[in-house]
CSV table of C-alpha atoms and ligand atoms in Angstrom, one decimal:
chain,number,residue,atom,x,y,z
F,1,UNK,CA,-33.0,-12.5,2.8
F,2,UNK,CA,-30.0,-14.3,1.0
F,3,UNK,CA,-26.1,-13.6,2.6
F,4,UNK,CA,-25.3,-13.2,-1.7
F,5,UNK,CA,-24.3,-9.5,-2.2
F,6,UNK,CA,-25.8,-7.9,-5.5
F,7,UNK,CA,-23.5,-7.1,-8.2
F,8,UNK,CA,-21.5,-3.9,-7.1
F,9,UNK,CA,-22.5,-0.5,-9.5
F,10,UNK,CA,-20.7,1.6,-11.2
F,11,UNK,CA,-22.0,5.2,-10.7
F,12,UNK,CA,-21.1,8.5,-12.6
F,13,UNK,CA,-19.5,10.7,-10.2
F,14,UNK,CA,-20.7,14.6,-11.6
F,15,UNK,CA,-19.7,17.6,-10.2
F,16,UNK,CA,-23.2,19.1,-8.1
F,17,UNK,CA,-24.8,22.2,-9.9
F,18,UNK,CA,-26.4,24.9,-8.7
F,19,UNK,CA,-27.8,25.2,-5.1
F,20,UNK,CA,-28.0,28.0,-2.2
F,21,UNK,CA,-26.6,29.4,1.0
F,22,UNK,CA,-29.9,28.1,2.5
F,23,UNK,CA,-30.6,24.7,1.2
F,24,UNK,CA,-34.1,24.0,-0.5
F,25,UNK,CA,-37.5,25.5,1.0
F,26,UNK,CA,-39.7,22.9,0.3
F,27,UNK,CA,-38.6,19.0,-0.5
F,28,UNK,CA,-38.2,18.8,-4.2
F,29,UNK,CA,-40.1,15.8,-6.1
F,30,UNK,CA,-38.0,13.5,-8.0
F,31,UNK,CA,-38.8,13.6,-12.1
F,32,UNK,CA,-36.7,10.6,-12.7
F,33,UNK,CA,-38.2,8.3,-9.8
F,34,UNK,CA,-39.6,5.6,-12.3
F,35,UNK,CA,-36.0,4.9,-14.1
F,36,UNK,CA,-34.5,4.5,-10.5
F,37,UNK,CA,-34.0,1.6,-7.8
F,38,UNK,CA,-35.8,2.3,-4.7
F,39,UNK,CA,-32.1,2.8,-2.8
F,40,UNK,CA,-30.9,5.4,-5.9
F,41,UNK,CA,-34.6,7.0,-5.3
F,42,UNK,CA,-33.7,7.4,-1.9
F,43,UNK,CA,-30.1,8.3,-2.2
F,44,UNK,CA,-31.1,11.2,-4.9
F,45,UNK,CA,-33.6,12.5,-3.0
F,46,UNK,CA,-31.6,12.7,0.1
F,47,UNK,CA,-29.4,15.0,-2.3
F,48,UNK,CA,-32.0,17.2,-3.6
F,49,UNK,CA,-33.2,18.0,-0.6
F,50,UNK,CA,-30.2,18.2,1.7
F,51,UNK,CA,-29.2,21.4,3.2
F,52,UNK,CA,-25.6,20.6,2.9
F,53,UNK,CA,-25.6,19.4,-0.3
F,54,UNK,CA,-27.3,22.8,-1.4
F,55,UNK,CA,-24.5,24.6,0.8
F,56,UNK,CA,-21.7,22.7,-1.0
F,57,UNK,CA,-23.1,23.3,-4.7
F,58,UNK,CA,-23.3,27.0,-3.7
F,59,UNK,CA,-19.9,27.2,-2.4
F,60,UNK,CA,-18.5,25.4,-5.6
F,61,UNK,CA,-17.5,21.9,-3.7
F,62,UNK,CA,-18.4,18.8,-5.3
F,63,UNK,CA,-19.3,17.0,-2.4
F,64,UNK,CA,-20.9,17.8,1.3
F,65,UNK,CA,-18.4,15.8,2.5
F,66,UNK,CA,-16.3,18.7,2.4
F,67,UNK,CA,-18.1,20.0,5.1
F,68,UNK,CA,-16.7,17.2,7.5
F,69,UNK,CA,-13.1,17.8,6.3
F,70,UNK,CA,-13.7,21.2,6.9
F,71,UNK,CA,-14.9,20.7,10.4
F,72,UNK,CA,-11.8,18.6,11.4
F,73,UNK,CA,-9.6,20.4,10.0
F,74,UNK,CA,-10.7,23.5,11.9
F,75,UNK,CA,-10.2,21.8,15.2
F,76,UNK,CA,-6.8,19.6,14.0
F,77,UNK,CA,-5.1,21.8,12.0
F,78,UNK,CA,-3.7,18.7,10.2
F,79,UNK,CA,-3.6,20.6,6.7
F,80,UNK,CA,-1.2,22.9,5.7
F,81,UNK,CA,1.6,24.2,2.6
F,82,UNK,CA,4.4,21.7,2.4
F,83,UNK,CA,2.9,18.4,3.8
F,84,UNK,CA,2.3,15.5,1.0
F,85,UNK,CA,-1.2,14.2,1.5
F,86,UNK,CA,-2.7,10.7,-0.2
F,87,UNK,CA,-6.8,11.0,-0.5
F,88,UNK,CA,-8.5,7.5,-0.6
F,89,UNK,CA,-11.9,7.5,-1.7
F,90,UNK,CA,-11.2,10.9,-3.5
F,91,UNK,CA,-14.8,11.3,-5.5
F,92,UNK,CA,-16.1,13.3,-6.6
F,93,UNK,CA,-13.2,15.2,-4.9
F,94,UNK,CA,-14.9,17.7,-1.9
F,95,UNK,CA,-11.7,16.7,0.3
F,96,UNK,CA,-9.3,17.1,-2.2
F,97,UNK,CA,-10.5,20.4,-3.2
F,98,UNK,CA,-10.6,21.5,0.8
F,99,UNK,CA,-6.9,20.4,0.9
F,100,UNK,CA,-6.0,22.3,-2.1
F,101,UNK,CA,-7.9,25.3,-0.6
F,102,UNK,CA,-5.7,24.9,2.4
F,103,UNK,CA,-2.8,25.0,0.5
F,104,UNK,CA,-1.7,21.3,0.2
F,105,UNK,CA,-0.2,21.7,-3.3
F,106,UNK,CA,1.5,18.2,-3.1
F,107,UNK,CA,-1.6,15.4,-2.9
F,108,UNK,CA,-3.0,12.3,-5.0
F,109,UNK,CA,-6.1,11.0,-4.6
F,110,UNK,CA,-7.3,7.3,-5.9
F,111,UNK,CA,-10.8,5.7,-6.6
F,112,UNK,CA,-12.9,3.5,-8.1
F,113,UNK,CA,-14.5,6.2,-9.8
F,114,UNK,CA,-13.4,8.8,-12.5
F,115,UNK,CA,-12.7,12.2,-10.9
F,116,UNK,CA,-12.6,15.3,-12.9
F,117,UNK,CA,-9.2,16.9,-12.1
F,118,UNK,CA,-8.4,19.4,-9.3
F,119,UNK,CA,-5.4,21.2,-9.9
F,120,UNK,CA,-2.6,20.3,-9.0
F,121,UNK,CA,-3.5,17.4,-7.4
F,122,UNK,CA,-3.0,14.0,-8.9
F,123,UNK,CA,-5.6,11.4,-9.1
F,124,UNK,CA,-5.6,7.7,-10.3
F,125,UNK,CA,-9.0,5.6,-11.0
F,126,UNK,CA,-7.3,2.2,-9.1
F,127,UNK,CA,-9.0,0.0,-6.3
F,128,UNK,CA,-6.5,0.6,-3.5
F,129,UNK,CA,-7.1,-2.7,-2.5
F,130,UNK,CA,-4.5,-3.7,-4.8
F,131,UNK,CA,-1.6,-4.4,-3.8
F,132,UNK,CA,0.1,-2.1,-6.1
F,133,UNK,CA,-1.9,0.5,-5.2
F,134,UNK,CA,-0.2,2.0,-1.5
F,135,UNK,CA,3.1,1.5,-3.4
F,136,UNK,CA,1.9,3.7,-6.6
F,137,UNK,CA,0.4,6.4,-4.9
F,138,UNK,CA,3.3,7.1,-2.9
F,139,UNK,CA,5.9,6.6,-5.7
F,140,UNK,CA,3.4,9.4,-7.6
F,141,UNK,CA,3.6,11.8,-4.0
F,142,UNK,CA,7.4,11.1,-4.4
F,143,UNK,CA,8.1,10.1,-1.0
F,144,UNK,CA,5.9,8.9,2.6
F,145,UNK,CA,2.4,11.1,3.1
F,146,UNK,CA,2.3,13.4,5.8
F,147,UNK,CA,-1.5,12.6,6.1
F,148,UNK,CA,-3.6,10.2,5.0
F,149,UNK,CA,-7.1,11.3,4.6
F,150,UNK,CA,-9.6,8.0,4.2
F,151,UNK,CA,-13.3,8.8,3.4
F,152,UNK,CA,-13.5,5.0,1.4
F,153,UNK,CA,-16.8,3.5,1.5
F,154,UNK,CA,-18.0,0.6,-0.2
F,155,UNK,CA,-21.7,1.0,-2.5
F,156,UNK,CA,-24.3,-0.2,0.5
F,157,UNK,CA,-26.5,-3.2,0.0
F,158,UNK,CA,-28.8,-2.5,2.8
F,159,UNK,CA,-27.9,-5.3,5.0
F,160,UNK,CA,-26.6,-3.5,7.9
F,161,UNK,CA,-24.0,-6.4,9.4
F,162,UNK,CA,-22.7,-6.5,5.8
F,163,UNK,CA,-22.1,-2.7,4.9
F,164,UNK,CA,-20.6,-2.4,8.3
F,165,UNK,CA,-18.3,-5.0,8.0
F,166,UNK,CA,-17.1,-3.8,4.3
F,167,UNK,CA,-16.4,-0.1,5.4
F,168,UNK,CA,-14.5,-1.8,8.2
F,169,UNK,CA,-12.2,-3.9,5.7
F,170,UNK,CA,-11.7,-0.9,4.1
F,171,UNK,CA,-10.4,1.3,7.1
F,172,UNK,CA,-8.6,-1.3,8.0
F,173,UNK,CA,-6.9,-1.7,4.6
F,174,UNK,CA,-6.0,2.1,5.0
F,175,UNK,CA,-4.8,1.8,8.3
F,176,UNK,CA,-2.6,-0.6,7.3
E,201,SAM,C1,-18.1,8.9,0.6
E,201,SAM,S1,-17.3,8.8,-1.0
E,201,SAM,C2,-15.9,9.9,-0.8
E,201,SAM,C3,-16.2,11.3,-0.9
E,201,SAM,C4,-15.0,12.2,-1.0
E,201,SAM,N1,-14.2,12.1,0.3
E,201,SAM,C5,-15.3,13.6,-1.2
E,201,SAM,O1,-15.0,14.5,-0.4
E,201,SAM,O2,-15.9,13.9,-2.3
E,201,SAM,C6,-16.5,7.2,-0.8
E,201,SAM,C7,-15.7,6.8,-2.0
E,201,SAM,O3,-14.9,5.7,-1.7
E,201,SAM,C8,-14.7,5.0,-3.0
E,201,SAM,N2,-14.2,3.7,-2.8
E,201,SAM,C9,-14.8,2.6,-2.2
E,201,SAM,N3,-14.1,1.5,-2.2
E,201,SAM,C10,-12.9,1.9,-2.8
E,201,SAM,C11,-11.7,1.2,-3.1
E,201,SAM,N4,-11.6,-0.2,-2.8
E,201,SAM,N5,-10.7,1.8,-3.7
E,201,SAM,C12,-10.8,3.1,-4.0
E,201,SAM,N6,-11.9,3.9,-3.7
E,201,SAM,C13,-13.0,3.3,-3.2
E,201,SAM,C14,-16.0,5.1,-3.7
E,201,SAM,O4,-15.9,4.8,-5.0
E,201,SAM,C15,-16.5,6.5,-3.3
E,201,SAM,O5,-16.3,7.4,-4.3
């Protein structure tokens, strides 16, 4: 094991198709295994066959991580018409659609990754570890957010110590 980190990917953030209420019945096989690294193997297969996922490309989210938004949300009642929100880590976009659903109408979301658009919210393909970034995003909100929402995390290499310590940089970053 070497402390070098491999060269960071760039993935294609799609919008999930199909899906239902129930998830998959049995665990679907991969056609594409061969063309894939065994981490994008697992990461896919995870996807096929998660319940959530299913749930989320039946309900039209582009991400289960809507689900969690969802969930605290429901007990913090943090989102609602009039507040400016800034999303960080926005893709595919599963929070930013629950805000807009919640009637946040005034939001901007940035990431590494290109995000198709979610009306009417605003989003920016920028590392928010730039400096500029903070600055941009809340020039674009016109004025200071009401709530930050932060689901940034870094592509994992698989060497636990490491990932942990990235995702942390990156909370604290967004703290900050
Ligand atoms: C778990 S995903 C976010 C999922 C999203 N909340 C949703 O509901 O669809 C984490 C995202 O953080 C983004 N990310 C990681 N580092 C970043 C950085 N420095 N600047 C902006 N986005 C970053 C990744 O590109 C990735 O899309």
């Amino acid at each position: 094991m070497t402390d070098e980190l491999p060269p960071a990917r760039k993935r294609m953030v799609k919008p999930p198709m199909g899906g239902t209420e129930e998830g998959r019945g049995k665990p679907a096989r991969l056609k594409t295994a061969k063309m894939r690294t065994p981490s994008s193997q697992a990461w896919l297969s995870r996807q096929v066959n998660d319940p959530f996922a299913a749930k989320a490309r039946a309900h039209g989210y582009r991400s289960r991580a809507a689900y969690k938004l969802t969930e605290l949300d429901d007990r913090l009642h943090l989102l609602k018409p009039g507040i400016r929100v800034i999303d960080l880590g926005v893709a595919p976009g599963g929070w930013t659609q629950v805000a807009v659903e919640r009637g946040v109408t005034s939001i901007v979301g940035v990431d590494l990754l290109p995000v198709d658009p979610i009306s009417p919210a605003q989003i920016i393909e920028m590392d928010f570890t730039d400096p500029a970034c903070g600055p941009l995003l809340i020039q674009m909100l016109g004025g200071p957010p009401d709530v930050v929402l932060s689901d940034m995390a870094p592509n994992t290499v698989g060497h636990r110590k490491t990932d942990h310590l990235r995702i942390m940089g990156l909370i604290e970053i967004g703290v900050d």
